[in-house]
Coordinates of C-alpha atoms and ligand atoms in Angstrom, one line a residue:
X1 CA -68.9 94.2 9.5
X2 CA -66.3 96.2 11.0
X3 CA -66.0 95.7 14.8
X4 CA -64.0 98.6 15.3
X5 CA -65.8 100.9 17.7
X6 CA -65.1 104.1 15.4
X7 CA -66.9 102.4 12.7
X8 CA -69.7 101.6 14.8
X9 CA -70.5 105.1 16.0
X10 CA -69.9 106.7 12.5
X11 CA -70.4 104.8 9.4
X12 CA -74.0 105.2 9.7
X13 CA -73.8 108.9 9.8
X14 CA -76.5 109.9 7.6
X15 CA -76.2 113.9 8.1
X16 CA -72.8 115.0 8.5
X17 CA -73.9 118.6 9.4
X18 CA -75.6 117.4 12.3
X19 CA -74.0 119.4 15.5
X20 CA -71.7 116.8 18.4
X21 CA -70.1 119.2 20.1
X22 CA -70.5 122.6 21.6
X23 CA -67.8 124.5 23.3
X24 CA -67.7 127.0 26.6
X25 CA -66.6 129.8 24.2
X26 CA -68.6 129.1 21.0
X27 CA -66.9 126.6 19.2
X28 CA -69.8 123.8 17.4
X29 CA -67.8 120.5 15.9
X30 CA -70.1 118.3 13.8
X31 CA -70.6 115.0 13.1
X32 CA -68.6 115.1 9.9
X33 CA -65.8 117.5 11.4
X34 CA -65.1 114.5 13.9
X35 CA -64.8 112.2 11.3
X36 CA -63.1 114.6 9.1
X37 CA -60.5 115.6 11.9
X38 CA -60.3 112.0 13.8
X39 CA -59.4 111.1 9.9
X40 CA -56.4 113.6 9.9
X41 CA -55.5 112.6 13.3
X42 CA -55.6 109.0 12.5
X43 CA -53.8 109.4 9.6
X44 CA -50.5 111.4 11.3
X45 CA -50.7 108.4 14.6
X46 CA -49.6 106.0 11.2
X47 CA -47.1 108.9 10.3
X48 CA -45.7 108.5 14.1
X49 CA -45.0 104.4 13.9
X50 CA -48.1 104.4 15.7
X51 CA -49.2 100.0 14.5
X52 CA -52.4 98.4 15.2
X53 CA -52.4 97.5 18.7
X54 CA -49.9 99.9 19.8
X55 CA -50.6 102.0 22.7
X56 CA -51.0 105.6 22.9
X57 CA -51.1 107.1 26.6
X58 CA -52.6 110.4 27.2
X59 CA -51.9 112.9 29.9
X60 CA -53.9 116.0 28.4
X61 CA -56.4 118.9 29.8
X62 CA -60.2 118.0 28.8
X63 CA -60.2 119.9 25.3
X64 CA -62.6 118.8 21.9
X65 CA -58.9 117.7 20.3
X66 CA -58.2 115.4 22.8
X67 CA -62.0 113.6 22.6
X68 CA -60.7 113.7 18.9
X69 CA -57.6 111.9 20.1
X70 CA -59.1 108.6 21.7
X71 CA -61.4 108.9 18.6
X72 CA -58.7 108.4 16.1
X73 CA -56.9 105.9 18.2
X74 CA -59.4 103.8 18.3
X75 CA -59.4 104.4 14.7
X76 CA -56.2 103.9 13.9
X77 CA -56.9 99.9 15.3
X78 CA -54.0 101.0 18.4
X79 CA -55.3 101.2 22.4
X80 CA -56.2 104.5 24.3
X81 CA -54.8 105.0 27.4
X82 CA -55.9 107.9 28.8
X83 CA -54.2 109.1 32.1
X84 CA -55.6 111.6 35.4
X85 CA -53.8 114.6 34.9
X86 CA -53.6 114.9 38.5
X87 CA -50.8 112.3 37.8
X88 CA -47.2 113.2 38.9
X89 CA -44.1 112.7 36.8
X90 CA -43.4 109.4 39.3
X91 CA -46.6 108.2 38.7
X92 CA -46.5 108.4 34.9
X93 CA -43.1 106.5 35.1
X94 CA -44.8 103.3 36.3
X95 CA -48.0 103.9 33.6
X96 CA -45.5 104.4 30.8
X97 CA -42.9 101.6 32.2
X98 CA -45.9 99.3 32.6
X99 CA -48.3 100.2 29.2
X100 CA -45.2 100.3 27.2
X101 CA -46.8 102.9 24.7
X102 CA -45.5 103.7 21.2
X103 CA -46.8 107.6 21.5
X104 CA -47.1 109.1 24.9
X105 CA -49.0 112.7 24.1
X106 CA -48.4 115.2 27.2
X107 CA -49.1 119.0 28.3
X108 CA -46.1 121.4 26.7
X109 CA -45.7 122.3 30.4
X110 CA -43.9 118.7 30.8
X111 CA -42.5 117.6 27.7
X112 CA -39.2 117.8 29.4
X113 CA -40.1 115.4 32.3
X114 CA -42.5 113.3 29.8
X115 CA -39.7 112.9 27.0
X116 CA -37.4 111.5 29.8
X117 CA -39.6 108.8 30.5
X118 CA -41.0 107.9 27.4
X119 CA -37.7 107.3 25.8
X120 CA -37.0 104.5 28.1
X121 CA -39.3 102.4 26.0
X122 CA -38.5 104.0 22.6
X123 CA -41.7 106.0 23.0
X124 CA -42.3 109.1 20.7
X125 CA -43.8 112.0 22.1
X126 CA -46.3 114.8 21.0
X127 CA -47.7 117.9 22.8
X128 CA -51.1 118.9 23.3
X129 CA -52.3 121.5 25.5
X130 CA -55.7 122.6 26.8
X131 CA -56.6 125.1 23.8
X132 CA -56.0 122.1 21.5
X133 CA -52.9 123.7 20.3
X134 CA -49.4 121.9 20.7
X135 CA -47.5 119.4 17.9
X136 CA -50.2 116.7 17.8
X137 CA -52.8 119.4 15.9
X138 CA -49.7 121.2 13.6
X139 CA -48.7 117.8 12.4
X140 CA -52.5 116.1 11.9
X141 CA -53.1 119.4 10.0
X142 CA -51.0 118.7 7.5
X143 CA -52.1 114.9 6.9
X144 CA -55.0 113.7 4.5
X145 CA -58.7 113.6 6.2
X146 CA -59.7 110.2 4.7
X147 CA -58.2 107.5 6.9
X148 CA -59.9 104.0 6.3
X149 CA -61.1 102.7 9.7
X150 CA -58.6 99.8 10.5
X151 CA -60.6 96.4 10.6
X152 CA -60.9 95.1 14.3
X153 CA -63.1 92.5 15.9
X154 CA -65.3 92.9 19.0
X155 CA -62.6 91.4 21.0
X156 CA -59.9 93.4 20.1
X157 CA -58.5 96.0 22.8
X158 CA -59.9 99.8 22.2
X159 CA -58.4 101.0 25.4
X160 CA -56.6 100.5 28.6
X161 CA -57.5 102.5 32.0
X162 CA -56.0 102.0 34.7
X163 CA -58.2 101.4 38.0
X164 CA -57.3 104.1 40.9
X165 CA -55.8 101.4 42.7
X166 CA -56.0 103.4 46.5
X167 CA -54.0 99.7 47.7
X168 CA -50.8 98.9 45.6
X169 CA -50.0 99.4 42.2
X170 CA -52.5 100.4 39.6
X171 CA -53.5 97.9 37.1
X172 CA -54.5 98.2 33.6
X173 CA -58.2 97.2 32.3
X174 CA -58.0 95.9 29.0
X175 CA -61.5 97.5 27.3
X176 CA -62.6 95.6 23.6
X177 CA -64.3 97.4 20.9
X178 CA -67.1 95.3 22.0
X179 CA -67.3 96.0 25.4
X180 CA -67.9 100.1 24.9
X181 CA -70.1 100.1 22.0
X182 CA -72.6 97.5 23.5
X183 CA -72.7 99.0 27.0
X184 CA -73.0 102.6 25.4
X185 CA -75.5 101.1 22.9
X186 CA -77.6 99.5 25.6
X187 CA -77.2 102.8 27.7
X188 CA -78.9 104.8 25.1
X189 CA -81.8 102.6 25.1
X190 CA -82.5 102.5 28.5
X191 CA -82.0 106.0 29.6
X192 CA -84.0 107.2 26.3
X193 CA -81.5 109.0 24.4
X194 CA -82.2 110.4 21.3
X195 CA -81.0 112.9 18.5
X196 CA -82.7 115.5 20.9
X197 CA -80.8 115.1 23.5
X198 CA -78.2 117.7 24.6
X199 CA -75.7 116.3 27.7
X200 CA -73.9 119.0 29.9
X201 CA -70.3 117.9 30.0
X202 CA -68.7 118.1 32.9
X203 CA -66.6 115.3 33.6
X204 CA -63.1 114.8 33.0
X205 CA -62.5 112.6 30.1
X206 CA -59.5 110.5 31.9
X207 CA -62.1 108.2 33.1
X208 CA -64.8 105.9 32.3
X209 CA -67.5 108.4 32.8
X210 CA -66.8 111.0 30.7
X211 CA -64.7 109.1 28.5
X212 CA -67.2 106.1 28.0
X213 CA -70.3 106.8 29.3
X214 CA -71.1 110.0 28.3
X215 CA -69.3 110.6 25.1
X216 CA -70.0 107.2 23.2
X217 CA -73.7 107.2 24.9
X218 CA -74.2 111.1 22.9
X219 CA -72.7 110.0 20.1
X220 CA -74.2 106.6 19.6
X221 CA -77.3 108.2 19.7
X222 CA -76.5 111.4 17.2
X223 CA -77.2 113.5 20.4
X224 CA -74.9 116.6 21.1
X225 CA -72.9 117.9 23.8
X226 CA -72.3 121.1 25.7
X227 CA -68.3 120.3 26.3
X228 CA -66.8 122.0 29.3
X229 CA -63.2 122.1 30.8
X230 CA -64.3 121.7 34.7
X231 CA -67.5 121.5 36.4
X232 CA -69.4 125.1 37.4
X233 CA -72.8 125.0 39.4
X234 CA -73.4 128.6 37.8
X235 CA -72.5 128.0 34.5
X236 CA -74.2 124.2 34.7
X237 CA -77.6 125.8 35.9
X238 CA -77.3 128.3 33.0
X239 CA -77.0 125.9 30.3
X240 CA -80.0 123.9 32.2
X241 CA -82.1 125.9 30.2
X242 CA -80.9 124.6 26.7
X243 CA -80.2 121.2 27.7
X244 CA -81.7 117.9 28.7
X245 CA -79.2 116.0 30.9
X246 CA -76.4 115.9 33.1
X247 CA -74.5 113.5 34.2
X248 CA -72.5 113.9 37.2
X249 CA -70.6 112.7 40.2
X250 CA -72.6 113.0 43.3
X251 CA -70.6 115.8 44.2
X252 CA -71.8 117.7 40.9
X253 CA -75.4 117.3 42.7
X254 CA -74.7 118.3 46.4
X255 CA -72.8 121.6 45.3
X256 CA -75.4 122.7 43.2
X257 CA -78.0 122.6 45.9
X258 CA -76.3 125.0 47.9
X259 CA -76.7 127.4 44.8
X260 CA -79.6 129.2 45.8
X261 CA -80.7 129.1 41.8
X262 CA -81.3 126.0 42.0
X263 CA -84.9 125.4 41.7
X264 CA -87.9 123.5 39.9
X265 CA -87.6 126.6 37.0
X266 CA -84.3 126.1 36.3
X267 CA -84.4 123.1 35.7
X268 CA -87.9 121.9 33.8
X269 CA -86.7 121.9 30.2
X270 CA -84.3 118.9 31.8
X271 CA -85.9 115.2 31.2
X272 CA -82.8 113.5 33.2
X273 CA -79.9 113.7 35.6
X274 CA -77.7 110.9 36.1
X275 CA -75.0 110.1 38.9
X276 CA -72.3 107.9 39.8
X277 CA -69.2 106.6 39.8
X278 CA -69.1 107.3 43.6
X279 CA -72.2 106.3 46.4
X280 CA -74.8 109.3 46.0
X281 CA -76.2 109.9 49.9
X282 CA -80.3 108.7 50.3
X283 CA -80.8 112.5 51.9
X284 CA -79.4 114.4 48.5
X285 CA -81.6 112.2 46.3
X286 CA -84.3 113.2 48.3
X287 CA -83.2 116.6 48.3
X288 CA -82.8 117.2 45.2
X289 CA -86.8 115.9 44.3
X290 CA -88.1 118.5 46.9
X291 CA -85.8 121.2 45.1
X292 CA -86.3 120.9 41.6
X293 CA -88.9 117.6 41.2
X294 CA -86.6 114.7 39.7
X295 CA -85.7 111.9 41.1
X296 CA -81.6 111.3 40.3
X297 CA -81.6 108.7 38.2
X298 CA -77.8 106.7 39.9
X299 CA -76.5 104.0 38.1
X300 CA -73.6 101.8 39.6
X301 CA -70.4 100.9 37.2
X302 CA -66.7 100.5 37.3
X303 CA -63.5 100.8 35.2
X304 CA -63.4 97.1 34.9
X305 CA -67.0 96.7 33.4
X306 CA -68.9 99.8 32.6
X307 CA -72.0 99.9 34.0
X308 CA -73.3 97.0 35.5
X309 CA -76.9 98.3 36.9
X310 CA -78.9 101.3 36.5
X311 CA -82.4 102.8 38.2
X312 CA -84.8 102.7 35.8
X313 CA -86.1 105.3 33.3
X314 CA -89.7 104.8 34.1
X315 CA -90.6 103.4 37.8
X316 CA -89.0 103.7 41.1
X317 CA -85.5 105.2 41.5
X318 CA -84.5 104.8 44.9
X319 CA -82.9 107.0 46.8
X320 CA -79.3 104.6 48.2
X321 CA -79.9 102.2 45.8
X322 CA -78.2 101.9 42.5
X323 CA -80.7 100.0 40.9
X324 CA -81.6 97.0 38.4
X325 CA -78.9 95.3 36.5
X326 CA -79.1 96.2 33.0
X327 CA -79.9 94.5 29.7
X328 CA -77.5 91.2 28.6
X329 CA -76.0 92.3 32.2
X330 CA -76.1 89.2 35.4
X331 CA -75.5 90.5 39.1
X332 CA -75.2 88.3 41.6
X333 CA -73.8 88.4 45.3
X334 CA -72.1 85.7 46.3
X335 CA -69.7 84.7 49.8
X336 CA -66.7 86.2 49.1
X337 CA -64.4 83.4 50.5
X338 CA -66.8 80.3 48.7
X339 CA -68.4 81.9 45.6
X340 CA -71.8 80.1 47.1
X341 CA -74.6 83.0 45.5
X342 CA -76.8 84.4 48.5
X343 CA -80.5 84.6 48.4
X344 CA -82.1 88.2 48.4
X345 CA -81.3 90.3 51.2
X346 CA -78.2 88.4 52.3
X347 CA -74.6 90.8 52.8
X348 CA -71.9 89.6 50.6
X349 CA -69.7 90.6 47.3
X350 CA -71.3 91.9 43.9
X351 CA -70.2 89.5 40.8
X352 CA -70.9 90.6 37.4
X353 CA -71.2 89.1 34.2
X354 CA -71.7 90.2 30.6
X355 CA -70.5 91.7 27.3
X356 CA -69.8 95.0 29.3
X357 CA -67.2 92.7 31.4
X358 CA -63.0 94.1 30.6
X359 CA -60.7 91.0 29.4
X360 CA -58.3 91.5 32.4
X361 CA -55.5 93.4 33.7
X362 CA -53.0 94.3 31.2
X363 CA -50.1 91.8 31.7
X364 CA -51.2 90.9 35.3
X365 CA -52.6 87.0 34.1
X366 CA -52.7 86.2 37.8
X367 CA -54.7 89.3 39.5
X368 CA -56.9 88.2 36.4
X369 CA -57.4 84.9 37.0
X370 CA -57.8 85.5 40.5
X371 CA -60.9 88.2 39.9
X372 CA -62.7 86.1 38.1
X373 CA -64.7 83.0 39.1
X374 CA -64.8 79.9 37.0
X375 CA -68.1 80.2 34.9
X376 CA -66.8 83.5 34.3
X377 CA -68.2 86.0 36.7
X378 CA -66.2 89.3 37.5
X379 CA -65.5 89.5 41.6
X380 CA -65.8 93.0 41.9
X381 CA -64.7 93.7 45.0
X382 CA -68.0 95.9 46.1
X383 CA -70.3 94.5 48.8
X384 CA -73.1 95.0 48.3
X385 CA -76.8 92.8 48.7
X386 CA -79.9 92.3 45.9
X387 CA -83.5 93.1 47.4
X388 CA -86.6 91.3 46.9
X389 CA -87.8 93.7 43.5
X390 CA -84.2 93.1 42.4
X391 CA -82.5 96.3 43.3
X392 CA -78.6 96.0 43.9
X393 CA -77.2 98.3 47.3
X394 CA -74.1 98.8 47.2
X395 CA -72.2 98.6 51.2
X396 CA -68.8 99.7 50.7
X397 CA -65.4 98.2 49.0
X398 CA -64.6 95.1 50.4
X399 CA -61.2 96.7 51.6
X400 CA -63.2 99.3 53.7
X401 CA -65.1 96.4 55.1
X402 CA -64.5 96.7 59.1
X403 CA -64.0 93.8 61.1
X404 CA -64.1 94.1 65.0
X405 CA -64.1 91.8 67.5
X406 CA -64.6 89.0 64.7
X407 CA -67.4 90.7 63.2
X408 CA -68.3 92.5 60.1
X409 CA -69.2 96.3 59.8
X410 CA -70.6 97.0 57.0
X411 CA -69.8 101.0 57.1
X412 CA -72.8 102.4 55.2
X413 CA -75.6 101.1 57.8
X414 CA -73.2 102.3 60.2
X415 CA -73.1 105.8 58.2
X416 CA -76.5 105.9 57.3
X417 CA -77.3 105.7 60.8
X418 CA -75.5 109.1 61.8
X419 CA -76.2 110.5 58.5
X420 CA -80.0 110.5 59.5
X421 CA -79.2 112.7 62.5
X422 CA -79.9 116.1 62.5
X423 CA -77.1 118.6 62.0
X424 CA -74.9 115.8 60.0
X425 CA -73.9 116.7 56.8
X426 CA -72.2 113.4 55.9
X427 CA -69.6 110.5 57.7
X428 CA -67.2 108.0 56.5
X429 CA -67.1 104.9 58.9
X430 CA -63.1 103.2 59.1
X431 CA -61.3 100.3 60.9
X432 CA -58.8 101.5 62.7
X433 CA -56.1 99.1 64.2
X434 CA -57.4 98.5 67.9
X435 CA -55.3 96.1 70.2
X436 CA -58.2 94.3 71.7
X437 CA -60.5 94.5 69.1
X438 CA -58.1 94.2 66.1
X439 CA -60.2 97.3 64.5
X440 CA -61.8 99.6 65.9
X441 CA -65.0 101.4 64.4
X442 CA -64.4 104.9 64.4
X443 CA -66.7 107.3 62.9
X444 CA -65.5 110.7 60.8
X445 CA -68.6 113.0 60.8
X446 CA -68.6 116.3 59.2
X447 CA -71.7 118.7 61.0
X448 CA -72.9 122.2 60.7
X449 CA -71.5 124.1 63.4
X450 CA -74.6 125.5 64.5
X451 CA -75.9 122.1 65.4
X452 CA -73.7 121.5 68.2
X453 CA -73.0 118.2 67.7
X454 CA -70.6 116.2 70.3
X455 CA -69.3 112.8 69.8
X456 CA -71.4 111.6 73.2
X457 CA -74.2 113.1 71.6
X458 CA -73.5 111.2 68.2
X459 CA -73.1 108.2 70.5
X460 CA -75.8 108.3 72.9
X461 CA -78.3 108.7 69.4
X462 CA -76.6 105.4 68.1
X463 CA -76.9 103.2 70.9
X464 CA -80.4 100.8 70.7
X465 CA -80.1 101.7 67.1
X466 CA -77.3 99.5 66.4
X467 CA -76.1 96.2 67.7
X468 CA -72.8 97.1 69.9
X469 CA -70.5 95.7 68.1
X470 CA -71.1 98.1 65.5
X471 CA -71.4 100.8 67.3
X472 CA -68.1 103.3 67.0
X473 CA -65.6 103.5 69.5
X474 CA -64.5 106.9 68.5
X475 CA -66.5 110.1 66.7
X476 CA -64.5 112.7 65.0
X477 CA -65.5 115.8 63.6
X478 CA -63.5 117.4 60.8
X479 CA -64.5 120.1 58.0
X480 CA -64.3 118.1 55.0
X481 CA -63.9 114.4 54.1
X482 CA -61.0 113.5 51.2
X483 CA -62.0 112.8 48.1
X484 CA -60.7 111.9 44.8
X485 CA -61.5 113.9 41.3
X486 CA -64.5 111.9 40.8
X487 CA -65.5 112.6 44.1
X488 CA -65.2 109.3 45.8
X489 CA -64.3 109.4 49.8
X490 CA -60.8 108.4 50.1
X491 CA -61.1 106.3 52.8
X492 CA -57.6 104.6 53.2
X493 CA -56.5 108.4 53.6
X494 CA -58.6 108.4 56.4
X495 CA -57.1 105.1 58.0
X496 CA -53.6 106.4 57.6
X497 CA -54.4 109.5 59.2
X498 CA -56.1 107.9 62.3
X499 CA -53.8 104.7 62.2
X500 CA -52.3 105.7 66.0
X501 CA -55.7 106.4 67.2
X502 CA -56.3 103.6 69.6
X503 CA -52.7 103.1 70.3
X504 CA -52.1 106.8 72.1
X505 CA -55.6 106.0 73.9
X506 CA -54.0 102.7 75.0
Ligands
LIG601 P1 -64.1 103.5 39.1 O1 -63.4 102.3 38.5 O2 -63.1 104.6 39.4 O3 -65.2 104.0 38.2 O4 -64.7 103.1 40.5 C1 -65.6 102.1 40.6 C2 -66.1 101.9 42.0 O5 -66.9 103.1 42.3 C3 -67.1 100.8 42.1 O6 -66.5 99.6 42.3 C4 -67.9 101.2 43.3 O7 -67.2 100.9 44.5 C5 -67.9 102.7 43.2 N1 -69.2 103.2 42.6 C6 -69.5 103.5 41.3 N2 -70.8 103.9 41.2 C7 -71.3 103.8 42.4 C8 -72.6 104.1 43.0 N3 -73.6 104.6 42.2 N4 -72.8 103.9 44.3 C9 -71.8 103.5 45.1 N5 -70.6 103.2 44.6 C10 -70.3 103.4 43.3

């Protein structure tokens, strides 16, 4: 059997006519017209020196060509290494410097900038731009569509991401064959997915959950998909009536309960609606039920391992918790500093274990060796605790972990607290460099205006609810909280902007 991820998701395809993708402006791409055109694709990636194992780095708009782009890599036996197109032309220096690609496939708008860089490792380079136009389609147009799938085995690498990395320098997950198809696989079965399904696309496909989870998961299971450039509460709640699930970011979920369409009508032909990739808040799960009558199904996964845990299909999904750990996948939490595993209920940091687990950082053997435990465990840097029915809640990133006076502040009880008050819309909780206390925990708390809110008010509600030295030594209002593209609170953004806040008080 081939191993090669391409082969797993298409050699089986029994009814090449059967409909994959649907575009925003009409366009429908079958089954057999990926095959056909990955085939082409795959076949002009050879034409370009592009080897088995090579790999090919991508810094294009979200567009049905480039979906056919990681598909004929992976194809092709060579490594997809997709990149945010948020990314500057500095940033892309050190991804191209580091991945050492043999293609490098960029917007027109930068082929200048991109060329540059890419010829300091011998790189070609090929243009594609958002309408799927651009040198990469002219020149697979002209090759053959039968390409035969190159041979790999499950450990072989299908891709490289590399993590955010909001504390020094990005590093490179090395993802096998193996570890996509049998996380995808496994997804499929346990959130039900079938060749009825139809999946709102919304994500960007630069990361592991429009990339990985929801493409392979549709695919694998012969589903289709409504593919669309950005995310669009309007257009979203229209195509709720043609469509059965969404997955989303939480931010997808809070912005389309301020749509006033939004409502049990719109969206009962739906069976699911899944989040992640950042914390979803206890209030808009429970929002969201009252609105429209499901329960947000939140699942909890990384770049590093796919998903590790999800809430399950049938039975209780509960709201600030991201679940049970999935099939063939262990969670365990463990003292950071010892490795000892803590019983149920006890604070420490989430390991994980399984098929769905990366094979390192790309030419980083040490930061490897150091992430991993002995018997094989993935540290992965969350804190987080297990319950007593085995649901994992997640507390933060280790790094945002806030220690004052000697002890440790977890942030979210910290933010749940104020989160529960009236008038709060949401809070991030930060150490902030504090002379006495070495941090100081300081509260950023974004309220309605018409609430009136005050940071003695905020205060005064906290104290007897939390032990003091927990309790923040500073509340701050602003408008918005920073966040990255997949809508995760950029917390060390927050730190650097309040870094002088205890020293001018001092
Ligand atoms: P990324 O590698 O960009 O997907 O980021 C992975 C990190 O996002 C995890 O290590 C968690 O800190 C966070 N994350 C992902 N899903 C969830 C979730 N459902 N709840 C809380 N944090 C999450």
């Amino acid at each position: 059997m081939n191993a090669n991820l391409f082969s797993r998701l298409f050699d089986t395809v029994t009814d090449p006519d059967r409909l994959a993708i649907e575009t925003a402006d009409g366009g429908r791409i079958s089954y057999g017209n990926l095959i056909e055109r990955s085939g082409r694709l795959a076949n002009y990636l050879a034409a370009r020196g592009v080897k088995v194992g090579d790999r090919v780095a991508v810094q294009a708009e979200k567009s049905v060509q480039a979906l056919v782009l990681y598909l004929a890599t992976v194809r092709a036996g060579a490594v997809y290494l997709p990149l945010n197109t948020a990314y500057t032309l500095n940033e892309l220096d050190y991804f191209i410097g580091d991945a050492e690609p043999a293609l490098v496939v960029c917007d027109p708008a930068r082929l200048e900038g991109v060329s540059a860089l890419a010829g300091k490792v011998g790189a070609v380079v090929e243009t594609l731009d958002a309408a799927g136009g651009g040198t990469l389609s002219v020149g697979a147009a002209r090759c053959d569509a039968d390409f035969s799938t190159v041979q790999r085995s499950p450990d072989d690498l299908a891709a490289i991401l590399y993590t955010s990395g909001t504390t020094g320098r990005s590093k490179g997950a090395m993802l096998s064959h193996d570890n996509l198809a049998s996380n995808s696989l496994t997804l499929v079965d346990y959130w039900r997915f079938t060749d009825k399904d139809v999946l709102i696309h919304a994500l960007p496909i630069y990361h592991t959950h429009g990339l990985f989870v929801a493409s392979n998961v549709v695919l694998f299971a012969r589903a289709a998909m409504i593919f669309l450039p950005k995310f669009d509460p309007n257009q979203v709640i229209d195509l709720m009536a043609r469509a059965t699930v969404l997955m989303g970011v939480p931010t997808f979920y809070t912005r389309l309960l301020q749509n006033p369409r939004l409502d049990r009508e719109t969206t009962a032909r739906m069976r699911l609606f899944v989040s992640g990739s950042a914390p979803l808040l206890a209030d808009t799960h429970r929002e969201w039920a009252a609105r429209t009558g499901h329960a947000v199904l939140e699942r909890y996964g990384m770049t590093e391992t796919n998903m590790n845990t999800s809430n399950p299909y049938d039975g209780d999904r509960v709201p600030g918790a991201v679940g049970l750990p999935l099939p063939g996948v262990t969670v365990r939490v463990t003292e950071p500093e010892t490795g000892k595993v803590l019983p149920a209920d006890e604070i420490g940091v989430i390991e994980v274990k399984g098929p769905n687990v990366f094979k390192g950082y790309w030419r980083m053997p040490e930061k490897t060796r150091t992430e991993f435990r002995d018997d094989g465990f993935f540290i992965t840097g969350d804190l987080g605790k297990i319950d007593g029915r085995g649901y994992v809640h997640i507390l933060g990133r280790g790094k945002d972990l806030v220690i004052s006076g000697g002890f440790n502040v977890y942030p979210k009880e910290v933010e749940s607290e104020i989160d529960a008050m009236p008038g709060v819309v949401e809070s991030a909780v930060i150490g902030v460099p504090h002379a006495d206390f070495g941090e100081g925990v300081t509260a950023v708390v974004v309220a309605d205006k018409a609430a009136g809110l005050t940071e003695d008010r905020v205060i005064k509600a906290l104290d007897g609810r939390l032990a003091k030295f927990k309790m923040p030594k500073r509340v701050l209002f602003v408008d918005t909280l920073p966040r990255n593209t997949m809508g995760k609170i950029q917390k060390n953004v927050l730190r650097d902007s309040y870094a002088e806040l205890y020293v001018k008080a001092q």
